[in-house]
Short mmCIF file of C-alpha atoms and ligand atoms in Angstrom, two decimals:
data_model
loop_
_atom_site.label_atom_id
_atom_site.label_comp_id
_atom_site.label_asym_id
_atom_site.label_seq_id
_atom_site.Cartn_x
_atom_site.Cartn_y
_atom_site.Cartn_z
CA THR A 112 6.77 17.58 -6.28
CA ALA A 113 6.58 14.03 -5.74
CA ALA A 114 7.36 13.41 -2.02
CA ILE A 115 10.29 11.56 -2.18
CA GLU A 116 12.27 11.65 -5.44
CA ILE A 117 16.20 9.24 -5.50
CA ARG A 118 18.04 9.38 -7.71
CA ASP A 119 21.20 7.01 -8.41
CA VAL A 120 21.71 6.02 -4.95
CA GLU A 121 24.89 4.71 -4.44
CA LYS A 122 25.86 2.85 -0.79
CA VAL A 123 29.07 1.58 -0.08
CA TYR A 124 29.99 1.08 3.92
CA SER A 125 33.55 1.60 4.52
CA ASP A 126 34.32 -2.34 5.02
CA GLY A 127 33.55 -2.35 0.90
CA LYS A 128 29.82 -3.51 1.08
CA ARG A 129 27.34 -2.15 -1.12
CA ALA A 130 24.38 -1.82 -0.54
CA LEU A 131 22.88 0.73 -3.23
CA LYS A 132 23.02 -0.09 -6.75
CA GLY A 133 22.01 2.93 -8.35
CA VAL A 134 18.71 2.69 -6.67
CA SER A 135 15.90 5.08 -8.29
CA PHE A 136 11.85 6.25 -7.93
CA ASP A 137 10.25 8.15 -6.77
CA VAL A 138 7.14 8.37 -3.81
CA GLU A 139 3.95 10.26 -5.21
CA ARG A 140 2.23 12.43 -2.65
CA GLY A 141 -0.69 10.62 -0.56
CA GLN A 142 0.64 7.43 -1.82
CA ILE A 143 1.24 4.60 1.18
CA PHE A 144 3.90 2.72 -1.61
CA GLY A 145 5.57 -0.64 -0.12
CA LEU A 146 9.53 -1.68 -0.12
CA LEU A 147 10.07 -4.81 -0.73
CA GLY A 148 12.86 -6.89 -0.59
CA PRO A 149 14.89 -10.01 1.46
CA ASN A 150 16.52 -9.28 4.30
CA GLY A 151 19.78 -7.50 3.20
CA ALA A 152 18.65 -6.36 -0.22
CA GLY A 153 19.01 -2.68 0.69
CA LYS A 154 15.95 -1.56 2.92
CA SER A 155 17.41 0.34 5.52
CA THR A 156 20.13 1.57 4.42
CA LEU A 157 18.04 3.76 2.25
CA ILE A 158 15.99 4.61 5.46
CA ASN A 159 18.78 5.29 7.10
CA ILE A 160 20.09 7.68 4.07
CA LEU A 161 16.36 9.59 4.10
CA ALA A 162 16.96 9.77 7.90
CA GLY A 163 19.52 11.35 7.67
CA LEU A 164 21.81 8.67 9.73
CA VAL A 165 23.95 7.71 6.83
CA ASN A 166 25.44 8.95 4.37
CA LYS A 167 25.04 8.23 0.49
CA THR A 168 28.32 7.88 -1.76
CA ALA A 169 26.76 9.00 -5.52
CA GLY A 170 23.21 10.17 -5.77
CA SER A 171 20.39 12.72 -4.73
CA ALA A 172 17.34 12.50 -3.08
CA SER A 173 14.76 14.93 -2.19
CA ILE A 174 11.12 14.93 0.96
CA TRP A 175 9.12 16.91 0.35
CA GLY A 176 10.79 19.13 -2.51
CA PHE A 177 14.24 19.81 0.18
CA ASP A 178 17.54 18.51 -0.68
CA ILE A 179 18.67 15.76 1.78
CA ASP A 180 22.03 18.02 0.94
CA ASP A 181 21.25 21.14 0.51
CA ASP A 182 18.64 21.68 3.18
CA PRO A 183 18.83 18.70 5.41
CA ARG A 184 16.56 20.47 7.71
CA ASN A 185 13.60 20.91 5.85
CA ALA A 186 14.06 18.11 4.51
CA LYS A 187 14.28 16.10 8.11
CA ARG A 188 11.36 17.64 9.00
CA ALA A 189 9.31 16.51 6.64
CA ILE A 190 9.33 12.35 7.39
CA GLY A 191 8.80 10.98 10.92
CA ILE A 192 10.50 7.67 10.60
CA VAL A 193 9.40 4.42 13.12
CA PRO A 194 12.46 1.91 13.48
CA GLN A 195 12.27 -1.51 13.42
CA GLU A 196 13.81 -1.25 16.57
CA VAL A 197 11.80 -0.96 19.28
CA LEU A 198 14.25 1.37 21.97
CA PHE A 199 12.92 3.13 25.04
CA ASP A 200 14.86 4.56 27.25
CA ALA A 201 12.29 2.91 30.56
CA PHE A 202 12.01 5.88 32.84
CA PHE A 203 10.19 7.83 30.73
CA THR A 204 5.96 7.37 30.55
CA PRO A 205 4.27 7.69 27.17
CA LEU A 206 3.48 11.11 27.72
CA GLU A 207 7.04 12.36 28.37
CA ALA A 208 7.99 10.64 25.70
CA LEU A 209 6.18 12.19 23.09
CA GLU A 210 6.94 15.40 24.97
CA LEU A 211 10.77 15.10 24.56
CA GLN A 212 10.34 13.84 20.66
CA ALA A 213 8.49 17.44 20.36
CA GLY A 214 10.48 19.24 22.32
CA MET A 215 13.81 17.97 20.24
CA TYR A 216 11.89 18.88 16.90
CA GLY A 217 10.91 22.70 18.40
CA VAL A 218 7.19 22.04 18.80
CA ALA A 219 5.96 25.07 20.49
CA PRO A 220 4.11 23.37 23.28
CA LYS A 221 0.88 25.07 22.41
CA ASP A 222 1.27 23.24 18.99
CA ARG A 223 2.04 19.86 20.94
CA ARG A 224 -0.85 17.19 20.61
CA SER A 225 0.12 14.31 22.43
CA MET A 226 -2.76 13.39 23.99
CA GLU A 227 -4.42 13.55 20.74
CA ILE A 228 -1.56 11.41 19.18
CA LEU A 229 -2.18 8.87 22.97
CA ARG A 230 -5.72 9.00 22.11
CA ALA A 231 -5.64 7.57 18.27
CA LEU A 232 -2.96 4.83 19.24
CA ARG A 233 -5.23 3.87 21.75
CA LEU A 234 -2.13 4.55 24.54
CA GLU A 235 -4.47 7.03 27.01
CA ASP A 236 -4.64 4.74 29.64
CA LYS A 237 -1.06 4.74 29.19
CA ALA A 238 -0.34 7.55 29.53
CA ASN A 239 1.26 8.15 32.66
CA ALA A 240 2.86 4.85 33.12
CA TYR A 241 6.17 3.49 32.57
CA ALA A 242 7.48 2.79 29.15
CA ARG A 243 8.89 -0.48 30.77
CA THR A 244 5.23 -1.97 31.83
CA LEU A 245 3.84 -1.78 28.71
CA SER A 246 2.90 -4.53 26.75
CA GLY A 247 5.28 -5.23 23.22
CA GLY A 248 2.45 -4.10 21.17
CA MET A 249 2.02 -1.07 22.60
CA LYS A 250 5.69 0.14 22.65
CA ARG A 251 5.88 -0.42 19.15
CA ARG A 252 2.49 1.93 18.40
CA LEU A 253 4.62 4.41 21.38
CA LEU A 254 6.88 5.03 18.22
CA ILE A 255 4.60 5.66 15.89
CA GLY A 256 3.94 7.94 17.59
CA LYS A 257 7.06 9.38 18.43
CA ALA A 258 7.88 9.79 14.40
CA LEU A 259 3.92 11.61 14.39
CA VAL A 260 4.83 14.20 17.18
CA HIS A 261 6.36 17.47 14.39
CA ASN A 262 3.01 16.50 12.18
CA PRO A 263 5.41 15.09 9.01
CA PRO A 264 3.88 15.40 5.69
CA ILE A 265 5.28 11.68 5.44
CA LEU A 266 5.40 8.63 7.40
CA ILE A 267 7.79 5.60 7.18
CA LEU A 268 7.78 3.06 8.80
CA ASP A 269 10.68 0.57 8.53
CA GLU A 270 9.30 -3.07 8.73
CA PRO A 271 6.89 -2.15 11.11
CA THR A 272 5.60 -5.72 11.40
CA ALA A 273 7.73 -7.71 12.19
CA GLY A 274 8.24 -10.31 14.51
CA VAL A 275 5.23 -8.94 15.75
CA ASP A 276 1.76 -11.06 15.83
CA ILE A 277 -1.40 -11.24 13.85
CA GLU A 278 -3.84 -8.83 15.54
CA LEU A 279 -1.13 -6.24 16.66
CA ARG A 280 0.21 -6.60 12.89
CA GLN A 281 -3.73 -6.16 11.57
CA GLN A 282 -3.72 -3.08 14.43
CA LEU A 283 -1.34 -1.33 13.08
CA TRP A 284 -2.27 -1.70 9.77
CA GLU A 285 -5.02 -0.45 10.63
CA TYR A 286 -4.06 2.80 12.14
CA VAL A 287 -1.69 3.21 8.53
CA ARG A 288 -4.38 3.23 6.71
CA GLN A 289 -6.00 5.78 8.88
CA LEU A 290 -3.28 8.33 9.15
CA HIS A 291 -2.91 7.56 4.77
CA ALA A 292 -6.52 8.92 5.04
CA GLU A 293 -6.10 11.65 7.29
CA GLY A 294 -3.84 12.83 3.76
CA THR A 295 -0.35 11.48 5.08
CA THR A 296 2.30 9.95 2.66
CA VAL A 297 3.72 6.70 3.81
CA VAL A 298 6.56 4.63 3.02
CA LEU A 299 6.70 1.79 4.29
CA THR A 300 9.38 -1.25 4.27
CA THR A 301 8.57 -5.44 4.77
CA HIS A 302 9.81 -8.85 3.57
CA TYR A 303 6.04 -9.82 3.34
CA LEU A 304 4.68 -9.67 0.01
CA GLU A 305 1.72 -9.83 1.11
CA GLU A 306 1.60 -7.17 3.59
CA ALA A 307 2.32 -5.08 0.56
CA GLU A 308 -0.29 -5.99 -1.70
CA GLU A 309 -2.52 -6.24 1.22
CA LEU A 310 -1.86 -1.75 1.89
CA CYS A 311 0.39 -0.82 -0.72
CA ASP A 312 -0.90 1.98 -4.01
CA ARG A 313 2.37 1.32 -5.36
CA ILE A 314 5.46 -1.65 -4.78
CA ALA A 315 9.21 -1.31 -5.53
CA ILE A 316 11.04 -4.44 -4.98
CA ILE A 317 14.66 -4.23 -4.18
CA ASN A 318 17.36 -6.60 -4.54
CA HIS A 319 20.89 -7.02 -3.64
CA GLY A 320 20.52 -2.98 -3.39
CA GLU A 321 18.77 -2.91 -6.98
CA VAL A 322 15.41 -1.71 -7.61
CA ILE A 323 13.82 -4.98 -10.69
CA ALA A 324 10.34 -3.68 -10.38
CA ASN A 325 8.00 -0.94 -9.30
CA ASP A 326 4.56 -0.80 -10.63
CA ARG A 327 1.14 0.16 -9.22
CA THR A 328 -0.02 -3.04 -6.50
CA SER A 329 -2.35 -4.56 -8.98
CA THR A 330 0.16 -4.35 -11.85
CA LEU A 331 3.00 -5.55 -10.37
CA LEU A 332 0.78 -8.96 -8.96
CA ALA A 333 -1.38 -9.17 -12.38
CA THR A 334 1.99 -10.21 -14.10
CA ALA A 335 3.26 -12.05 -10.82
P1 ADP B 199 29.07 4.13 7.14
O1 ADP B 199 30.62 3.57 5.86
O2 ADP B 199 27.89 4.89 6.52
O3 ADP B 199 30.82 5.60 7.70
P2 ADP B 199 30.61 2.00 8.10
O4 ADP B 199 30.98 1.01 7.06
O5 ADP B 199 31.78 2.53 9.36
O6 ADP B 199 29.89 3.12 7.73
O7 ADP B 199 30.02 0.82 9.52
C1 ADP B 199 29.22 1.50 10.42
C2 ADP B 199 28.73 1.17 11.62
O8 ADP B 199 28.09 -0.59 11.19
C3 ADP B 199 29.65 0.17 12.11
O9 ADP B 199 29.80 0.00 13.66
C4 ADP B 199 30.54 -1.31 11.92
O10 ADP B 199 30.23 -1.82 12.91
C5 ADP B 199 27.96 -1.36 11.13
N1 ADP B 199 28.00 -2.74 10.66
C6 ADP B 199 29.10 -2.93 9.63
N2 ADP B 199 28.60 -3.90 9.15
C7 ADP B 199 27.44 -4.47 9.21
C8 ADP B 199 26.41 -4.91 9.26
N3 ADP B 199 26.12 -5.67 7.81
N4 ADP B 199 25.20 -4.65 9.26
C9 ADP B 199 25.27 -3.97 10.13
N5 ADP B 199 25.93 -3.08 10.64
C10 ADP B 199 26.98 -2.80 10.28
P1 ADP B 200 17.85 -4.71 4.47
O1 ADP B 200 17.25 -4.15 5.55
O2 ADP B 200 16.99 -4.61 3.52
O3 ADP B 200 17.38 -5.98 5.52
P2 ADP B 200 20.15 -3.70 4.30
O4 ADP B 200 20.01 -2.11 4.29
O5 ADP B 200 19.69 -3.49 6.10
O6 ADP B 200 19.35 -4.47 3.96
O7 ADP B 200 21.48 -3.85 4.50
C1 ADP B 200 21.85 -4.14 2.66
C2 ADP B 200 23.38 -4.79 2.91
O8 ADP B 200 24.28 -3.87 3.64
C3 ADP B 200 23.32 -6.38 3.96
O9 ADP B 200 24.51 -6.59 2.85
C4 ADP B 200 24.43 -6.07 4.66
O10 ADP B 200 24.51 -6.65 5.47
C5 ADP B 200 25.17 -4.29 4.11
N1 ADP B 200 25.12 -3.50 5.86
C6 ADP B 200 24.53 -2.49 6.47
N2 ADP B 200 24.95 -1.40 7.06
C7 ADP B 200 26.00 -2.55 7.21
C8 ADP B 200 27.56 -1.22 7.80
N3 ADP B 200 26.76 -0.34 8.33
N4 ADP B 200 28.71 -0.83 7.31
C9 ADP B 200 29.27 -2.92 6.18
N5 ADP B 200 28.26 -2.92 5.98
C10 ADP B 200 26.26 -2.81 6.09
#
């Protein structure tokens, strides 16, 4: 089965805003898949539906073969989500933040690999520093680390490099490629064509709540 299957998904918010109008696509296992679209296109709505944070109005979605309505627990465990906003409790250290997150996912202490994650993100020197003392880039990297504590086969990044400088953008891209090389399926939303082009095997373009293109990156660029 596909890593993610989305079928005819509709979202109408309670104020009447129709944010998704029958969205369908698959993300194959092992891909880096880009969901590209301008602000307001519906990208975050779709990610929030997959994360179980927003209820869809109609349609179906499954993650790693688990239907998000019939088997939300397993569906949720199959993804790690890196949110757009950097929201932190300033009183925890990176190591504590990862351990807390692991606890929330019920990861047994012997299966935790917080220090390994911090090393991979080059945050090991900051393992015991308070989060408020971290730079913006370090906080971004810690957010990725938090999404990985339960070892999900799929990582979803919502606008990973919005408002980020070039150097950090390159670092984040490199890390996404490394995770992909290790077998993780990656989905990212972006409004930068350049970012989708650089990283993604396949790109779906969403606009006004509709998928208007969905193709291999090379094919999409050849016809653009
Ligand atoms: P749902 O339809 O999923 O129940 P709601 O329509 O009740 O969601 O909205 C959830 C929250 O999002 C509310 O607190 C609302 O104020 C806020 N919200 C409303 N409009 C927008 C918007 N355009 N963008 C982001 N958040 C919004
Ligand atoms: P994107 O992530 O592509 O910028 P969003 O999914 O955030 O797009 O928003 C899609 C549309 O839905 C926008 O018009 C936005 O204003 C609206 N929207 C988002 N959240 C809410 C909400 N909670 N209530 C009402 N409208 C919303």
